[in-house]
mmCIF file of C-alpha atoms in Angstrom:
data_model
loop_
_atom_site.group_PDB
_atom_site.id
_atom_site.type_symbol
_atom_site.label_atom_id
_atom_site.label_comp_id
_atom_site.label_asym_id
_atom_site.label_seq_id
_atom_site.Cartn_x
_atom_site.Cartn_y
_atom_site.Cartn_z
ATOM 1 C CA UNK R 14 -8.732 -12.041 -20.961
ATOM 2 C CA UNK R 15 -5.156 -11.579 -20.216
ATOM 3 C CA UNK R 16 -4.518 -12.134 -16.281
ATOM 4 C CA UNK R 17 -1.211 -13.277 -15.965
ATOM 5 C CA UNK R 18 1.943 -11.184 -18.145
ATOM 6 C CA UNK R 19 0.492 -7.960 -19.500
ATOM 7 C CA UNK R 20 3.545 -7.191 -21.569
ATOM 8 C CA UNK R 21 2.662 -10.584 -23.357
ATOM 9 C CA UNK R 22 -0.710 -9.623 -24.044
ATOM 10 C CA UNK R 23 -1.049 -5.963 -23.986
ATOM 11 C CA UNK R 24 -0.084 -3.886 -27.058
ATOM 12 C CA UNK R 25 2.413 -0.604 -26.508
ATOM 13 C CA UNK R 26 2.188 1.408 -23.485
ATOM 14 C CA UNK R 27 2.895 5.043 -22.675
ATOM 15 C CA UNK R 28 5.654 6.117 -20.921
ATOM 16 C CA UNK R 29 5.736 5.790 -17.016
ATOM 17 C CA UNK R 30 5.066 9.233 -15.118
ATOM 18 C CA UNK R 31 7.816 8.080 -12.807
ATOM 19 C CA UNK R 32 11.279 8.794 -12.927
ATOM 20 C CA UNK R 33 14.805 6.766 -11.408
ATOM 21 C CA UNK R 34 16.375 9.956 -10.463
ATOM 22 C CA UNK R 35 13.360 11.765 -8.625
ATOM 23 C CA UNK R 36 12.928 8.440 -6.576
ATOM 24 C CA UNK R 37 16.737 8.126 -5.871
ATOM 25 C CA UNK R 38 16.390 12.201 -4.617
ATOM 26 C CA UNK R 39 13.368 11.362 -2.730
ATOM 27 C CA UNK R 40 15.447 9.809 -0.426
ATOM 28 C CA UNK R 41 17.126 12.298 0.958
ATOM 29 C CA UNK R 42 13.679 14.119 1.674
ATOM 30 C CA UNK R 43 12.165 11.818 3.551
ATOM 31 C CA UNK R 44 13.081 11.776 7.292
ATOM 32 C CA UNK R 45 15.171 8.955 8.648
ATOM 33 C CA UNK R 46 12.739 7.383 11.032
ATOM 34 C CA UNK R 47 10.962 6.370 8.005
ATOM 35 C CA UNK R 48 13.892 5.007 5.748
ATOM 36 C CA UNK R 49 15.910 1.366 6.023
ATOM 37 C CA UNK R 50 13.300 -0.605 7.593
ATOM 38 C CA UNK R 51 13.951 -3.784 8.717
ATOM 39 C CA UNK R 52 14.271 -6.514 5.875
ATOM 40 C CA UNK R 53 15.172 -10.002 6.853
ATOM 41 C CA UNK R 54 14.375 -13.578 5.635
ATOM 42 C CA UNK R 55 11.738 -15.263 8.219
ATOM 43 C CA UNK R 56 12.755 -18.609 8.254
ATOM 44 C CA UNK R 57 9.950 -19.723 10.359
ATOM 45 C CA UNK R 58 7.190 -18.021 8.021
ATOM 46 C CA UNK R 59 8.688 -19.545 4.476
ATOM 47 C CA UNK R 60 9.241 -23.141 5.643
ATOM 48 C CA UNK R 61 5.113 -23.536 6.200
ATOM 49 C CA UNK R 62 4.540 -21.374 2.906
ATOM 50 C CA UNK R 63 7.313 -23.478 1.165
ATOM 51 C CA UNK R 64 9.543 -20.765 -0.078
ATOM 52 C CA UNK R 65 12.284 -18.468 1.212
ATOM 53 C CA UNK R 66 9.843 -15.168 2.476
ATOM 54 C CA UNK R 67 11.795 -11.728 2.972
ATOM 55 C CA UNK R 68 9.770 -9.389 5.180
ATOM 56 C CA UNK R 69 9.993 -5.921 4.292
ATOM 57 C CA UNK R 70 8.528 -4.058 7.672
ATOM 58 C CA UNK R 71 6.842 -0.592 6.921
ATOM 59 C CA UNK R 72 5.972 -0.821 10.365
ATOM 60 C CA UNK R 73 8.976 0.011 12.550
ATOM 61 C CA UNK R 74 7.926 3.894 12.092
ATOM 62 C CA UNK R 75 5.613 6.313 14.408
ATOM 63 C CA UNK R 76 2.745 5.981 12.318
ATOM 64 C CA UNK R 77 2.973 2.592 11.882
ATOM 65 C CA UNK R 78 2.859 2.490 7.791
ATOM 66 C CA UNK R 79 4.756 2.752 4.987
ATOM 67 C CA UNK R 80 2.734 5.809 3.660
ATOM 68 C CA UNK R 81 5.304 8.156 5.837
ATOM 69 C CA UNK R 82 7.477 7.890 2.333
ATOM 70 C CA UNK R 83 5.490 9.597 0.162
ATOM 71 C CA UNK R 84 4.136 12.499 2.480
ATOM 72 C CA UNK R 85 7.394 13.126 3.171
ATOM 73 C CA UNK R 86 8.083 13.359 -0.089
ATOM 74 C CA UNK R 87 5.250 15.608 -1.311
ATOM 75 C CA UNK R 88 5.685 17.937 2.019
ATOM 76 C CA UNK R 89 9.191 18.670 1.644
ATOM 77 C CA UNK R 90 8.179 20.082 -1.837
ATOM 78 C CA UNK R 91 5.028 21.803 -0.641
ATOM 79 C CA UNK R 92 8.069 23.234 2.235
ATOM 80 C CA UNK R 93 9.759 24.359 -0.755
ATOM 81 C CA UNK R 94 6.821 25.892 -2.388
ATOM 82 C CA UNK R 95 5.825 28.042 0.456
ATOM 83 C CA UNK R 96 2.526 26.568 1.136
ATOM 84 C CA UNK R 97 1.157 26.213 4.089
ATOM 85 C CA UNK R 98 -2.012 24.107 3.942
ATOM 86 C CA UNK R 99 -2.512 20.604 2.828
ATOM 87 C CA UNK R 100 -6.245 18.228 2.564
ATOM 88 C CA UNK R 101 -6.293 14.465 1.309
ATOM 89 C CA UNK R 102 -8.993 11.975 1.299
ATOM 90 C CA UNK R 103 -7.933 8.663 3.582
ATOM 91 C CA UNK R 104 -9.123 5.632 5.230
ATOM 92 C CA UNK R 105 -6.656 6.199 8.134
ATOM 93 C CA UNK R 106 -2.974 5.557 6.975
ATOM 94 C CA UNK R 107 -2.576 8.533 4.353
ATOM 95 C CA UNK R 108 -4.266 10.789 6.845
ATOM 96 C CA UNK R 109 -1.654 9.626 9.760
ATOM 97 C CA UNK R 110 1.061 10.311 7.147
ATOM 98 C CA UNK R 111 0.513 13.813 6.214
ATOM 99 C CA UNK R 112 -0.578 14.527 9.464
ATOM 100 C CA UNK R 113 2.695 13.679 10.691
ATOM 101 C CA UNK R 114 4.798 15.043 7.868
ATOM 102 C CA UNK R 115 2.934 18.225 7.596
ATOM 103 C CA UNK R 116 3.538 18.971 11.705
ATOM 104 C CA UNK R 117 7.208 19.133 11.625
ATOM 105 C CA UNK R 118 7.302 21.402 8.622
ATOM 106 C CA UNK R 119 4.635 23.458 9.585
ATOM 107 C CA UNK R 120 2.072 22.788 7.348
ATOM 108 C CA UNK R 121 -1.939 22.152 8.354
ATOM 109 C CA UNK R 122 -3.276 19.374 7.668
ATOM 110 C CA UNK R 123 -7.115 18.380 7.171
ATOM 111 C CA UNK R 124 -7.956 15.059 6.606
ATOM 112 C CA UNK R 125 -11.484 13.857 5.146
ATOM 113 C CA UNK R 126 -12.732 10.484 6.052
ATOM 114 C CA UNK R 127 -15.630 8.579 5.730
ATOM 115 C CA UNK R 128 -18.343 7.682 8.040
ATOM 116 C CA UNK R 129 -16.975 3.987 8.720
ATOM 117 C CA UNK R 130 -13.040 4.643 8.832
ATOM 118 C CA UNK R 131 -11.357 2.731 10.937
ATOM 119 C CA UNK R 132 -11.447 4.820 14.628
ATOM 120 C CA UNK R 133 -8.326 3.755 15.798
ATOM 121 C CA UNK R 134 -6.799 5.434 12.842
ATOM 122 C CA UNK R 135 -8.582 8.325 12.751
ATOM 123 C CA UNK R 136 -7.891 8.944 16.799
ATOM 124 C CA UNK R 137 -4.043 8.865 15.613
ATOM 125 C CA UNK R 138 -4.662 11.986 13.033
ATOM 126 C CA UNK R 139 -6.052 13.571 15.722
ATOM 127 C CA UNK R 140 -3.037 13.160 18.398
ATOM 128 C CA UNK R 141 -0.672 14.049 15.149
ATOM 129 C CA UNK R 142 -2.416 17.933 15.266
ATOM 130 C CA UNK R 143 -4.460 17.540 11.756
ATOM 131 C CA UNK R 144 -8.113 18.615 11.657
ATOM 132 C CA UNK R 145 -10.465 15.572 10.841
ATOM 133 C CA UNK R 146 -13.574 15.647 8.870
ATOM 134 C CA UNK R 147 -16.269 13.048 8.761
ATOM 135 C CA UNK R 148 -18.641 12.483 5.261
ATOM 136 C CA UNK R 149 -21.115 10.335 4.764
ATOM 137 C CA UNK R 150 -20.321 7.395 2.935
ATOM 138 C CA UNK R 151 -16.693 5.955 1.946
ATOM 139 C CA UNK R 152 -13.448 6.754 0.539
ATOM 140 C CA UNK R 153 -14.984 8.282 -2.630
ATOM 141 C CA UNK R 154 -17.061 10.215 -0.914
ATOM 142 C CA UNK R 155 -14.455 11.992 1.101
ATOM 143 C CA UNK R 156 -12.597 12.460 -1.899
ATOM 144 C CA UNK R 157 -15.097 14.640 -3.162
ATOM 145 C CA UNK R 158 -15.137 16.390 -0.141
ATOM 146 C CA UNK R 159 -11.987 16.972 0.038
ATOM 147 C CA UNK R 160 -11.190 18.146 -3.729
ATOM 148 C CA UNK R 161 -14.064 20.921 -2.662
ATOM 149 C CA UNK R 162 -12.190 21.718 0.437
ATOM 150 C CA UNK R 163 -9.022 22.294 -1.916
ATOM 151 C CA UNK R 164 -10.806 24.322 -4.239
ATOM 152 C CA UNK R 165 -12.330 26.387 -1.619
ATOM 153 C CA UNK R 166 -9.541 26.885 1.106
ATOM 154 C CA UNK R 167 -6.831 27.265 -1.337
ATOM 155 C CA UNK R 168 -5.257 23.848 0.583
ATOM 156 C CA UNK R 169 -3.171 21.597 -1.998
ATOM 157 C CA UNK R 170 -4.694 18.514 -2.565
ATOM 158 C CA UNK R 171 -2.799 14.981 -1.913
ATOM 159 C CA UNK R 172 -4.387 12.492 -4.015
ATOM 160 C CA UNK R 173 -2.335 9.079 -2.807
ATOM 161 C CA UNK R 174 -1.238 7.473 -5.874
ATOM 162 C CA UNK R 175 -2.664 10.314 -8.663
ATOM 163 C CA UNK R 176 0.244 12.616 -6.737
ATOM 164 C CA UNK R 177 3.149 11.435 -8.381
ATOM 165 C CA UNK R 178 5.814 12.029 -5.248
ATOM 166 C CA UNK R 179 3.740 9.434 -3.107
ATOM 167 C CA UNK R 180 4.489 7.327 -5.736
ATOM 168 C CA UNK R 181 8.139 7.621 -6.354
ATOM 169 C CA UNK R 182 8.675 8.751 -2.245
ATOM 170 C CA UNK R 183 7.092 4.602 -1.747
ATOM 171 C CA UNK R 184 9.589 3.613 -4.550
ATOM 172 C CA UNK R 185 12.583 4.238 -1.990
ATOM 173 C CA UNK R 186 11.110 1.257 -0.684
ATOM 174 C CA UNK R 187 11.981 -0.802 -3.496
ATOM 175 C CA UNK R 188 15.636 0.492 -4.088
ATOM 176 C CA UNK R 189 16.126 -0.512 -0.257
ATOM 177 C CA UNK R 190 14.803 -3.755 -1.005
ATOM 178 C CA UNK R 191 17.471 -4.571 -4.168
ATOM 179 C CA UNK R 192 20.526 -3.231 -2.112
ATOM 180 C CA UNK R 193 19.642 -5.342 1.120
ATOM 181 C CA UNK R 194 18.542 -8.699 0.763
ATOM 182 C CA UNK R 195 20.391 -10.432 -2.377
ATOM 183 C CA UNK R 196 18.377 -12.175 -5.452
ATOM 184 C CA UNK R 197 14.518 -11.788 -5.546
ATOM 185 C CA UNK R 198 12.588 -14.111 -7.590
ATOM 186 C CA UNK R 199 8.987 -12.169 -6.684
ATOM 187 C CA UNK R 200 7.724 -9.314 -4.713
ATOM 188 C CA UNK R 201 4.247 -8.954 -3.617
ATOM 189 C CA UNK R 202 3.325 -5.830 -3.071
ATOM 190 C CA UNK R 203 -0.723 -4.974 -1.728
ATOM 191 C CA UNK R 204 -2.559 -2.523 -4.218
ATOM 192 C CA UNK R 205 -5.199 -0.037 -3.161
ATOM 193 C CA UNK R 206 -4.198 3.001 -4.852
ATOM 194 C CA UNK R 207 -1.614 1.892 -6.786
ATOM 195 C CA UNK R 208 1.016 4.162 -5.207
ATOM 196 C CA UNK R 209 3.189 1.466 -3.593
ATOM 197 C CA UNK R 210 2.697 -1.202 -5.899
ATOM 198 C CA UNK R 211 3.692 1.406 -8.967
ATOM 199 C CA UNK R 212 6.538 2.896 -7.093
ATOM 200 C CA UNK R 213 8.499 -0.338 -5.663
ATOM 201 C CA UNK R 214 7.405 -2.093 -9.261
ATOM 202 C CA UNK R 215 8.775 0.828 -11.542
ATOM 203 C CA UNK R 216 12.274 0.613 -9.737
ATOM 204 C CA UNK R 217 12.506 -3.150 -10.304
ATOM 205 C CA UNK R 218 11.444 -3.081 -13.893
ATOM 206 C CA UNK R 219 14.533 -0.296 -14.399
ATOM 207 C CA UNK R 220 16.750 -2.257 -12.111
ATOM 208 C CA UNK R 221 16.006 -5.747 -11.997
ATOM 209 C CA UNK R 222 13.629 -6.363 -14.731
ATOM 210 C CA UNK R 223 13.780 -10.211 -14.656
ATOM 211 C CA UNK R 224 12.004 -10.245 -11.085
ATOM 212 C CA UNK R 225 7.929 -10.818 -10.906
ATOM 213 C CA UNK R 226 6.167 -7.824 -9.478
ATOM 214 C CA UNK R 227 3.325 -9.283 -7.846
ATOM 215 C CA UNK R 228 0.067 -6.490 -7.157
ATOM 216 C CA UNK R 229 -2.213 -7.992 -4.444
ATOM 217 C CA UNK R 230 -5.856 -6.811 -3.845
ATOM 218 C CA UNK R 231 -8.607 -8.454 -1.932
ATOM 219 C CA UNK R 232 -11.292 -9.885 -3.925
ATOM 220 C CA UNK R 233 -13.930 -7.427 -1.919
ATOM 221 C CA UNK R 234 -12.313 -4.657 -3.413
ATOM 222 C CA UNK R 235 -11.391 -5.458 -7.325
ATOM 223 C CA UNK R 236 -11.403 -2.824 -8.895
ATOM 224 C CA UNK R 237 -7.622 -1.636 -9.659
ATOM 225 C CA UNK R 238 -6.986 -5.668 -10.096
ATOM 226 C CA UNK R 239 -10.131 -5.999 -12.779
ATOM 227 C CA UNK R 240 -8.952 -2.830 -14.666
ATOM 228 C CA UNK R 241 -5.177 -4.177 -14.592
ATOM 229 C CA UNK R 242 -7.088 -7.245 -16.579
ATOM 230 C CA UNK R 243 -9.025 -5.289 -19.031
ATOM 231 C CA UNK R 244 -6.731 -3.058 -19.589
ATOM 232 C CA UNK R 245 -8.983 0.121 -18.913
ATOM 233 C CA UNK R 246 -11.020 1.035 -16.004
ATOM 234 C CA UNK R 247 -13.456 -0.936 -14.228
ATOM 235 C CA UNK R 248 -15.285 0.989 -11.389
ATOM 236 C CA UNK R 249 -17.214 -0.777 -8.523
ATOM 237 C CA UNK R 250 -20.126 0.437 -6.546
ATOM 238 C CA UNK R 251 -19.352 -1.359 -3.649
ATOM 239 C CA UNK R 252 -16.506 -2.905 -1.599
ATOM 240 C CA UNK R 253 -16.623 -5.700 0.970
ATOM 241 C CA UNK R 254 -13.343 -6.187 2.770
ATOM 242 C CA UNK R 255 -12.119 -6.293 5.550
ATOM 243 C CA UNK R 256 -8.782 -5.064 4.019
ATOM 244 C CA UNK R 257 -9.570 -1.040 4.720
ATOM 245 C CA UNK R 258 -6.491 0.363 3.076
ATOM 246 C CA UNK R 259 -6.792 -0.708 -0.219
ATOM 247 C CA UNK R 260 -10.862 -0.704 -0.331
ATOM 248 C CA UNK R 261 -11.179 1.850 -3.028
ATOM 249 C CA UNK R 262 -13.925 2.066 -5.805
ATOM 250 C CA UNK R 263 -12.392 4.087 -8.992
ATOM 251 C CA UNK R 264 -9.327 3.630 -10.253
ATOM 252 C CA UNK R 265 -6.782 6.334 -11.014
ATOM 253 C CA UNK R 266 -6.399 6.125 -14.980
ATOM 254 C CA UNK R 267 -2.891 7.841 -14.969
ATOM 255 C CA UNK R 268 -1.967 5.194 -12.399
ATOM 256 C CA UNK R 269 -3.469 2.119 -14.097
ATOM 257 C CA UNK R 270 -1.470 3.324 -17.037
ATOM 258 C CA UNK R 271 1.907 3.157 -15.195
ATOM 259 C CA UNK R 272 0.569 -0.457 -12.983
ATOM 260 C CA UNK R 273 -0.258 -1.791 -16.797
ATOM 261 C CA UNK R 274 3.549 -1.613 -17.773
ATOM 262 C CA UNK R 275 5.217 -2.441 -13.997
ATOM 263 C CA UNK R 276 3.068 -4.993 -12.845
ATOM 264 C CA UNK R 277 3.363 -9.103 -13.843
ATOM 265 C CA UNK R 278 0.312 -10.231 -12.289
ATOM 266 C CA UNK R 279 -2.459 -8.912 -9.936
ATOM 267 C CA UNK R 280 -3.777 -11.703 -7.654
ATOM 268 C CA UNK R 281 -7.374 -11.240 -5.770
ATOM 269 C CA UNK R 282 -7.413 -13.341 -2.632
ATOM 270 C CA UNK R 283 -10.470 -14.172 0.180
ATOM 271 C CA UNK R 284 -11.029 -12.941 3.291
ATOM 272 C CA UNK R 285 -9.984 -16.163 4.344
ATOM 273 C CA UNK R 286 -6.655 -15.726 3.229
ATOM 274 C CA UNK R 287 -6.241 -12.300 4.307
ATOM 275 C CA UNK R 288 -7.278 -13.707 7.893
ATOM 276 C CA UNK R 289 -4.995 -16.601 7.801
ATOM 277 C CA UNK R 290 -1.823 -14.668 6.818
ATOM 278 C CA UNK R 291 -2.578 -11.833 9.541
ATOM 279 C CA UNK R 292 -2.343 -15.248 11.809
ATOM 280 C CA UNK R 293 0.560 -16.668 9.975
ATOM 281 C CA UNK R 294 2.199 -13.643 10.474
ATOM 282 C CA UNK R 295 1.132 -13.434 14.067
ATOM 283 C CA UNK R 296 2.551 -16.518 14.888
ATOM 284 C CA UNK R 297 5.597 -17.576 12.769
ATOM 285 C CA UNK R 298 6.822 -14.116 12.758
ATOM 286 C CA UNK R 299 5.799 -11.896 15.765
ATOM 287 C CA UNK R 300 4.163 -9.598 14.123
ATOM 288 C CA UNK R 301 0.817 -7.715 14.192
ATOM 289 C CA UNK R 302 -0.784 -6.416 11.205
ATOM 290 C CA UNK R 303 -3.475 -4.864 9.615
ATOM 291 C CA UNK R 304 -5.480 -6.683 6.811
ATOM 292 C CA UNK R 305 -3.681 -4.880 3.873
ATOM 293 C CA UNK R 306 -0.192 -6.310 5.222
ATOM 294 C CA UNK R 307 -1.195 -9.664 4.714
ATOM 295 C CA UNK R 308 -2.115 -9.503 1.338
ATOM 296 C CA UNK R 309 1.582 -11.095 0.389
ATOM 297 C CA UNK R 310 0.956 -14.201 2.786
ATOM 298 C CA UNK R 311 -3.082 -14.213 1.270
ATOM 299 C CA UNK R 312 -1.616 -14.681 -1.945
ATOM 300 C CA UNK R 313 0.980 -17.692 -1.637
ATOM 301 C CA UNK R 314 -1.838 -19.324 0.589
ATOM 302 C CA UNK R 315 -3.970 -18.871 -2.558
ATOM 303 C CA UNK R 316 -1.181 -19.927 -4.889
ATOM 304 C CA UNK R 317 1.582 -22.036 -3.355
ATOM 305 C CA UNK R 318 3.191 -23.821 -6.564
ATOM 306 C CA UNK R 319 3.601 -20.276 -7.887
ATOM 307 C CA UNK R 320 6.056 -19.412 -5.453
ATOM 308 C CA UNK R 321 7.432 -23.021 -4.270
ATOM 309 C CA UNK R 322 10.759 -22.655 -3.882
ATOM 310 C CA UNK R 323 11.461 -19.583 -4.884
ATOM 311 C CA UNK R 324 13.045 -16.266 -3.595
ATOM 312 C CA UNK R 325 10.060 -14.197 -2.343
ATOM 313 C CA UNK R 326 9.961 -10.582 -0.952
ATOM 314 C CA UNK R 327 6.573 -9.009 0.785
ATOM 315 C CA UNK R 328 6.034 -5.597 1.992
ATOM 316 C CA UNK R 329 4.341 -5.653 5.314
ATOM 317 C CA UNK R 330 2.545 -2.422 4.292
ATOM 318 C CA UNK R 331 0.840 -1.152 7.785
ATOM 319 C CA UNK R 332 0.205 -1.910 11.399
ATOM 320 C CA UNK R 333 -2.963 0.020 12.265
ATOM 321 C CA UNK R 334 -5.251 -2.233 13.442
ATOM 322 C CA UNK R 335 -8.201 -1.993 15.808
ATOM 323 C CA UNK R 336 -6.977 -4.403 18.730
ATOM 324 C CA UNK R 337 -10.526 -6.001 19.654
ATOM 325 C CA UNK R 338 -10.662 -6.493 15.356
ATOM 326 C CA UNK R 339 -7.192 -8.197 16.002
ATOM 327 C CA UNK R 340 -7.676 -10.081 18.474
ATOM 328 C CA UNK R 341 -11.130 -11.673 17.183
ATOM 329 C CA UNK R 342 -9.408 -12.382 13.794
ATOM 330 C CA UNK R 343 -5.982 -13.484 15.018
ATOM 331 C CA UNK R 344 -5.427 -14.619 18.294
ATOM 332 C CA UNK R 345 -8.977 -15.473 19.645
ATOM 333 C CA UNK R 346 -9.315 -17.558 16.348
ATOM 334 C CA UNK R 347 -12.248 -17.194 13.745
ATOM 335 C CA UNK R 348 -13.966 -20.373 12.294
ATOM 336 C CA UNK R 349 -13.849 -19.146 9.100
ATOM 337 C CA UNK R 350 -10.136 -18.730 8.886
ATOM 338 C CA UNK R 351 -7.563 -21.858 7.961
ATOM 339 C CA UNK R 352 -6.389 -23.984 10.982
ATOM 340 C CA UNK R 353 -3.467 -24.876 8.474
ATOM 341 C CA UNK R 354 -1.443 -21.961 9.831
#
């Protein structure tokens, strides 16, 4: 099985869906609270993973994610279109996104979660004026839900990462990246979806082709990474992470298509990991993340002679975590996690 290079394995691909242009225009749709985030080397952070780390921080914005990018993006057109009613399927961030984007153009939002999203998450929807709905079961679940509420209400349907404009809207992320912080040997980039992880990796590959695009997903929730391997999708009945934002079942096969030709190499990483980079990144950097953030750190933990030495970039993807889920994780410190950080 082919698990590192794809393009050295894998026979011709189809075109990308995404597009330079629409992602350069994006930018100028998405509000400015949401665009040039902070991106700085963290001196402190690469010296005990032994390589130079740029932090890319998605979380300097009101909802606290990088996900603001893409609803943005796909409101602004919705605007455009006249519509006035909008339903996606999310495990907190999404929801938070297009509740917020959907607000200041006028657009209702409902938002369809499952029975264990995170609360915290779901309390910020709320505050942001979008109707919340509660299913039985997980993501997948309230995705069906929420393609019926579509077809019945007449609402347009978000589907993170199958809609193409929260795709190219997180691409902004990457062009941000390659005018801001000089050579980049790697990026690491958490995959869920496949939304951010297609967009930054598609405007590297037409920009800076020679740098690795690195797709990180927790090995509780494979499925995107396994299908990247096989080359064709590979559902899951179950996830078991504690990594919330990228916990999905079945992949997108229009977006495995485009990860197949952007990505280098999709690393699965433990708990553990994902545990000890939240702290890493609690301590060497100041920061407080959710699980999915730490998915970069998880993966040079897992990996260090990978990146030694090297010039790497990671998106710190989203701050919404519960703080009693913090704390006993991060700063109240878990036996299970590494005391190497």
């Amino acid at each position: 099985m082919c698990s590192e290079k794809r393009s050295a394995c894998a026979g011709p691909r189809a075109p990308v869906r995404l597009d330079l242009d629409r992602i350069r225009s994006a930018v100028s749709r998405i509000a400015p609270v949401f665009r040039n985030t902070p991106q700085y080397v963290c001196p402190p952070l690469g010296e005990a993973l032994g390589c130079e780390l740029i932090l890319k921080l998605e979380t300097a914005n009101p909802i606290r994610c990088f996900k603001g990018r893409g609803t943005e993006t796909v409101m602004a057109r919705l605007a455009d279109s006249g519509a006035r009613a909008a339903v996606c399927a999310s495990a907190g961030n999404l929801g938070q996104a297009l509740a917020y984007s959907g607000r200041s153009r006028g657009i209702s939002t409902t938002v369809v979660a499952g029975s264990g999203a995170n609360p915290y998450k779901l309390e910020r929807i709320r505050a942001l004026g979008a109707t919340v709905r509660i299913v039985d079961g997980d993501i997948e679940a309230a995705r069906r839900l929420a393609r019926q509420i579509a077809d019945s209400e007449g609402a347009f349907l978000v589907e993170d990462s199958e809609n193409i404009d929260t795709c190219e809207g997180a691409g902004t992320i990457g062009l941000e990246l390659l005018e801001g912080v000089g050579p980049i040997d790697a990026v690491l980039v958490a995959l869920g979806g496949g939304a951010m992880a297609t967009g930054v990796g598609y405007v590297f590959k037409r920009l800076a082709p020679r740098v690795e695009i690195v797709a990180v997903q927790p090995r509780g929730a494979p499925a995107m990474a396994l299908s990247w391997r096989a080359g064709s999708i590979v559902e899951t009945d179950r996830t078991d992470t504690i990594a919330d934002g990228v916990a999905g079942r079945f992949p997108i096969p229009a977006v495995l298509d485009d990860l197949l030709v952007v990505a280098d190499h999709v690393a699965l990483v433990e708990e553990d990991s994902i545990i000890a980079g939240m702290r890493m990144l609690y301590r060497r950097a100041g920061l407080i993340v959710e699980p999915s953030a730490a998915l970069g750190v998880a993966a040079i933990l897992e990996d260090p002679s990978r990146y030694a030495g090297k010039r790497v970039a990671t998106i710190i993807c989203g701050g919404n975590v519960i703080p009693a889920d913090f704390e006993r994780w991060v700063t109240e410190g878990v036996s299970r996690a590494s005391t190497a950080c």
